[in-house]
Short mmCIF file of C-alpha atoms in Angstrom, two decimals:
data_model
loop_
_atom_site.label_atom_id
_atom_site.label_comp_id
_atom_site.label_asym_id
_atom_site.label_seq_id
_atom_site.Cartn_x
_atom_site.Cartn_y
_atom_site.Cartn_z
CA PHE O 832 85.21 66.47 108.81
CA ALA O 833 86.34 63.02 109.49
CA THR O 834 89.88 62.36 108.49
CA MET O 835 89.85 58.44 109.21
CA ASP O 836 88.25 57.69 105.89
CA ALA O 837 90.46 59.95 103.79
CA GLN O 838 92.16 58.63 100.80
CA PRO O 839 95.80 59.19 100.20
CA SER O 840 95.00 61.97 97.73
CA SER O 841 93.02 63.89 100.19
CA ILE O 842 94.63 66.72 102.27
CA ASN O 843 93.59 68.53 105.29
CA VAL O 844 93.78 72.41 105.18
CA THR O 845 92.68 74.94 107.80
CA ILE O 846 90.99 78.25 106.80
CA SER O 847 91.41 81.05 109.14
CA PHE O 848 88.71 84.01 108.97
CA LYS O 849 87.66 86.58 111.33
CA LYS O 850 89.31 84.94 114.33
CA GLN O 851 87.82 81.56 113.56
CA THR O 852 89.40 78.22 111.88
CA PHE O 853 87.48 75.92 109.47
CA PRO O 854 88.76 72.46 108.59
CA ILE O 855 88.40 71.14 105.20
CA LEU O 856 89.41 67.73 103.91
CA ILE O 857 89.47 67.90 100.05
CA ASP O 858 90.92 65.83 97.21
CA ALA O 859 94.29 67.19 96.26
CA ASN O 860 93.31 66.69 92.51
CA LYS O 861 90.46 69.08 92.98
CA THR O 862 91.02 72.66 91.48
CA VAL O 863 91.51 75.81 93.53
CA GLY O 864 87.90 76.75 92.34
CA ASP O 865 86.75 73.67 94.17
CA LEU O 866 88.60 74.82 97.11
CA ARG O 867 86.74 78.21 96.99
CA GLN O 868 83.56 76.67 96.91
CA GLU O 869 84.46 74.65 100.01
CA VAL O 870 85.47 78.03 101.76
CA PHE O 871 82.21 79.71 100.62
CA GLN O 872 79.91 76.77 102.07
CA LEU O 873 81.81 77.26 105.48
CA THR O 874 82.29 81.01 105.72
CA GLY O 875 79.71 82.66 103.52
CA VAL O 876 82.40 84.70 101.49
CA PRO O 877 81.69 84.16 97.71
CA ALA O 878 84.57 82.82 95.68
CA ALA O 879 84.82 86.12 93.67
CA LEU O 880 85.30 88.06 96.95
CA GLN O 881 87.83 85.59 98.49
CA LYS O 882 91.64 86.28 98.88
CA LEU O 883 93.38 83.08 100.03
CA MET O 884 96.73 83.98 101.56
CA LEU O 885 99.15 81.35 100.78
CA LYS O 886 102.40 81.51 98.85
CA GLY O 887 101.91 79.92 95.53
CA LEU O 888 98.19 79.83 95.58
CA THR O 889 97.15 81.12 92.25
CA LYS O 890 93.96 83.18 91.13
CA ASP O 891 93.59 80.64 88.23
CA ASP O 892 90.62 78.63 89.58
CA SER O 893 91.26 76.00 86.97
CA VAL O 894 94.41 74.41 88.13
CA THR O 895 94.62 71.58 90.65
CA LEU O 896 95.63 71.99 94.33
CA THR O 897 98.53 69.68 93.53
CA SER O 898 99.98 71.68 90.78
CA VAL O 899 99.99 74.75 93.10
CA GLY O 900 101.79 72.66 95.85
CA LEU O 901 99.12 72.64 98.37
CA LYS O 902 100.15 70.28 101.18
CA ASP O 903 98.38 68.41 103.87
CA GLY O 904 98.19 70.51 107.05
CA ALA O 905 98.37 73.85 105.10
CA LYS O 906 97.05 76.99 107.06
CA ILE O 907 95.36 79.48 104.63
CA MET O 908 94.14 82.87 105.92
CA LEU O 909 91.19 84.28 104.08
CA ILE O 910 90.44 88.04 103.56
CA GLY O 911 87.14 88.76 102.20
CA SER O 912 83.48 90.02 102.73
CA THR O 913 80.28 88.06 103.01
CA ILE O 914 77.41 89.45 101.02
CA GLN O 915 75.78 90.58 104.37
CA ASP O 916 79.09 92.71 105.12
CA VAL O 917 78.87 94.22 101.76
CA MET O 918 75.31 95.18 102.06
CA SER O 919 75.78 96.07 105.73
CA THR O 920 78.75 98.64 104.60
CA ALA O 921 76.61 99.92 101.73
CA GLU O 922 73.71 100.76 104.18
CA VAL O 923 75.36 102.33 107.03
CA PRO O 924 75.34 106.09 106.92
CA PRO O 925 78.83 107.70 107.32
CA PRO O 926 79.47 108.66 110.96
CA GLU O 927 79.43 112.48 109.98
CA ALA O 928 75.75 112.00 109.16
CA ALA O 929 74.82 109.83 112.06
CA SER O 930 76.49 112.39 114.66
CA SER O 931 74.59 115.19 113.20
CA SER O 932 71.69 116.74 115.18
CA SER O 933 69.91 117.44 112.07
CA SER O 934 70.13 114.10 109.69
CA SER O 935 67.75 115.56 107.20
CA SER O 936 69.95 118.46 106.35
CA VAL O 937 73.11 116.50 106.69
CA SER O 938 71.89 113.81 104.31
CA SER O 939 71.53 116.30 101.38
CA THR O 940 74.87 117.57 102.06
CA SER O 941 78.07 116.20 100.53
CA LEU O 942 81.05 115.20 102.68
CA SER O 943 83.24 117.76 100.85
CA GLU O 944 80.90 120.44 102.39
CA GLN O 945 80.92 119.24 106.07
CA LEU O 946 83.47 120.22 108.49
CA PRO O 947 86.39 119.19 108.95
CA HIS O 948 86.53 118.31 105.35
CA LYS O 949 85.49 121.41 104.03
CA LYS O 950 88.13 123.09 105.82
CA ILE O 951 90.88 121.17 104.04
CA ILE O 952 89.20 121.01 100.65
CA ASP O 953 88.82 124.83 100.55
CA GLN O 954 92.93 125.05 100.64
CA GLY O 955 92.36 124.15 97.04
CA VAL O 956 93.66 121.47 94.58
CA PRO O 957 97.38 120.80 95.42
CA ASP O 958 99.77 122.05 92.91
CA ASP O 959 101.69 118.50 92.70
CA VAL O 960 98.58 116.28 92.87
CA MET O 961 98.47 113.67 90.25
CA GLY O 962 96.18 114.49 87.47
CA GLY O 963 92.35 113.15 88.00
CA ILE O 964 89.87 112.29 85.25
CA ARG O 965 86.09 112.15 86.16
CA GLY O 966 83.70 109.40 84.71
CA ILE O 967 86.18 106.69 83.98
CA HIS O 968 87.73 103.69 85.93
CA GLU O 969 91.27 102.77 85.36
CA PRO O 970 93.62 100.19 87.23
CA LEU O 971 95.95 101.39 89.74
CA PRO O 972 99.17 102.82 88.31
CA GLY O 973 102.45 101.35 88.89
CA VAL O 974 103.46 104.26 91.03
CA PRO O 975 102.20 105.83 94.38
CA LEU O 976 99.45 108.22 94.18
CA TYR O 977 101.10 111.47 94.98
CA GLY O 978 100.09 115.16 96.12
CA ILE O 979 97.33 113.77 98.40
CA VAL O 980 96.34 115.36 101.49
CA ASN O 981 95.41 113.52 104.82
CA ASN O 982 93.22 114.44 107.85
CA ARG O 983 95.84 116.91 109.34
CA GLY O 984 96.56 118.57 106.11
CA ASP O 985 99.99 116.65 105.45
CA LYS O 986 100.96 115.60 101.94
CA VAL O 987 101.04 111.92 101.60
CA ARG O 988 101.96 109.26 99.01
CA VAL O 989 99.57 106.26 98.73
CA THR O 990 100.82 102.97 97.67
CA VAL O 991 98.41 100.16 97.34
CA SER O 992 100.39 97.00 97.51
CA MET O 993 99.03 93.83 96.10
CA GLU O 994 102.33 91.88 97.00
CA THR O 995 102.47 92.78 100.63
CA GLN O 996 98.67 93.24 101.10
CA GLU O 997 98.90 96.75 102.48
CA VAL O 998 98.28 100.35 101.98
CA ARG O 999 101.38 102.35 102.71
CA LEU O 1000 100.95 106.14 103.73
CA SER O 1001 103.94 108.04 103.34
CA THR O 1002 104.68 111.34 104.69
CA LYS O 1003 107.99 113.40 104.83
CA SER O 1004 108.53 112.17 108.42
CA ALA O 1005 107.20 108.51 108.49
CA THR O 1006 105.54 105.80 106.56
CA GLN O 1007 102.47 103.91 107.87
CA LYS O 1008 101.72 100.36 106.70
CA VAL O 1009 98.10 99.44 107.08
CA PRO O 1010 97.40 95.73 106.22
CA PHE O 1011 94.26 94.99 104.00
CA ALA O 1012 92.93 92.80 106.75
CA THR O 1013 92.56 95.67 109.29
CA ILE O 1014 90.52 97.85 106.96
CA LYS O 1015 86.82 97.46 107.51
CA SER O 1016 85.49 99.78 104.92
CA VAL O 1017 86.29 102.35 102.42
CA ILE O 1018 84.10 105.07 101.88
CA ALA O 1019 84.53 107.27 98.73
CA GLU O 1020 82.87 110.38 97.37
CA PRO O 1021 83.40 112.99 94.60
CA ILE O 1022 84.78 116.37 95.98
CA LYS O 1023 81.95 118.96 94.96
CA GLY O 1024 83.25 121.47 92.42
CA HIS O 1025 86.22 119.16 91.56
CA GLU O 1026 84.62 115.79 90.49
CA GLU O 1027 87.72 114.64 88.87
CA TYR O 1028 89.01 114.04 92.68
CA HIS O 1029 87.48 111.95 95.54
CA LEU O 1030 87.65 112.11 99.22
CA VAL O 1031 88.56 108.56 100.45
CA GLY O 1032 88.09 107.28 103.94
CA LEU O 1033 89.92 104.12 105.25
CA GLN O 1034 88.25 102.69 108.46
CA VAL O 1035 90.57 100.64 110.26
CA GLY O 1036 89.49 98.65 113.47
CA VAL O 1037 86.17 98.35 114.95
CA GLY O 1038 85.74 102.28 115.78
CA GLU O 1039 83.90 104.96 113.77
CA SER O 1040 87.30 106.81 113.22
CA LYS O 1041 88.59 106.98 109.53
CA TYR O 1042 92.03 108.20 107.93
CA MET O 1043 90.84 110.59 105.27
CA LEU O 1044 92.69 111.04 101.96
CA TYR O 1045 91.75 114.29 99.95
CA TRP O 1046 92.28 114.61 96.29
CA VAL O 1047 92.50 110.98 95.31
CA PRO O 1048 92.16 110.91 91.53
CA SER O 1049 88.60 109.57 90.55
CA GLN O 1050 89.73 107.19 87.85
CA TYR O 1051 91.76 105.11 90.61
CA VAL O 1052 89.30 105.14 93.25
CA ARG O 1053 87.16 101.88 92.32
CA ALA O 1054 90.37 100.03 91.81
CA MET O 1055 91.82 101.00 95.04
CA GLN O 1056 88.40 99.81 96.81
CA ASN O 1057 88.53 96.57 95.11
CA ALA O 1058 92.19 95.85 95.90
CA ILE O 1059 91.62 96.75 99.54
CA LEU O 1060 88.37 95.14 99.98
CA GLY O 1061 89.04 91.94 98.14
CA TYR O 1062 87.05 92.47 94.91
CA TYR O 1063 89.03 91.01 92.15
#
């Protein structure tokens, strides 16, 4: 982008996405929606899947960049998924299935019936778990999801924070903070025989290992995925 022809109303912003930077020259009187379209053209992340991380930047696409205080030289981090990313995540089988010597038999078996998941699930529904409802989707509650069990069988409280863009996993001994940007995918499947609850796996980083959560109330699973992966 050439800056020498820029009018006084034009501003330069830099978008950071997947360890790359993308310069954009845009009229400050354009809207947030116009900026999103520019970002889409450069990164391939559709406007609906974008999270533009800059203080004051609103989700209201109709307001102007001037009104939200976007300044020349601003640096904005983009969190989101391209359509190709979304499709790839949907098509890749879970590692448990891929690692099995008998893919045909595993593919017909739910995750909740596979080891080591079954070992934890067979301990039963925790007495103190938040109530689950099958067949509906609700926004995340204003309190942490409690009574959930992790990979090691420990009780954990799960907080999905839009304000700090992180998932907080709190056990009795510690709280682990996982930024949304580090979570590559979120798998979820109803627990067989207890479909009002899901098991949820957070894939962090480039490896295949997942932080598993058991007994997540089904009504909150979609909102949890949308928040973490940037679909709003």
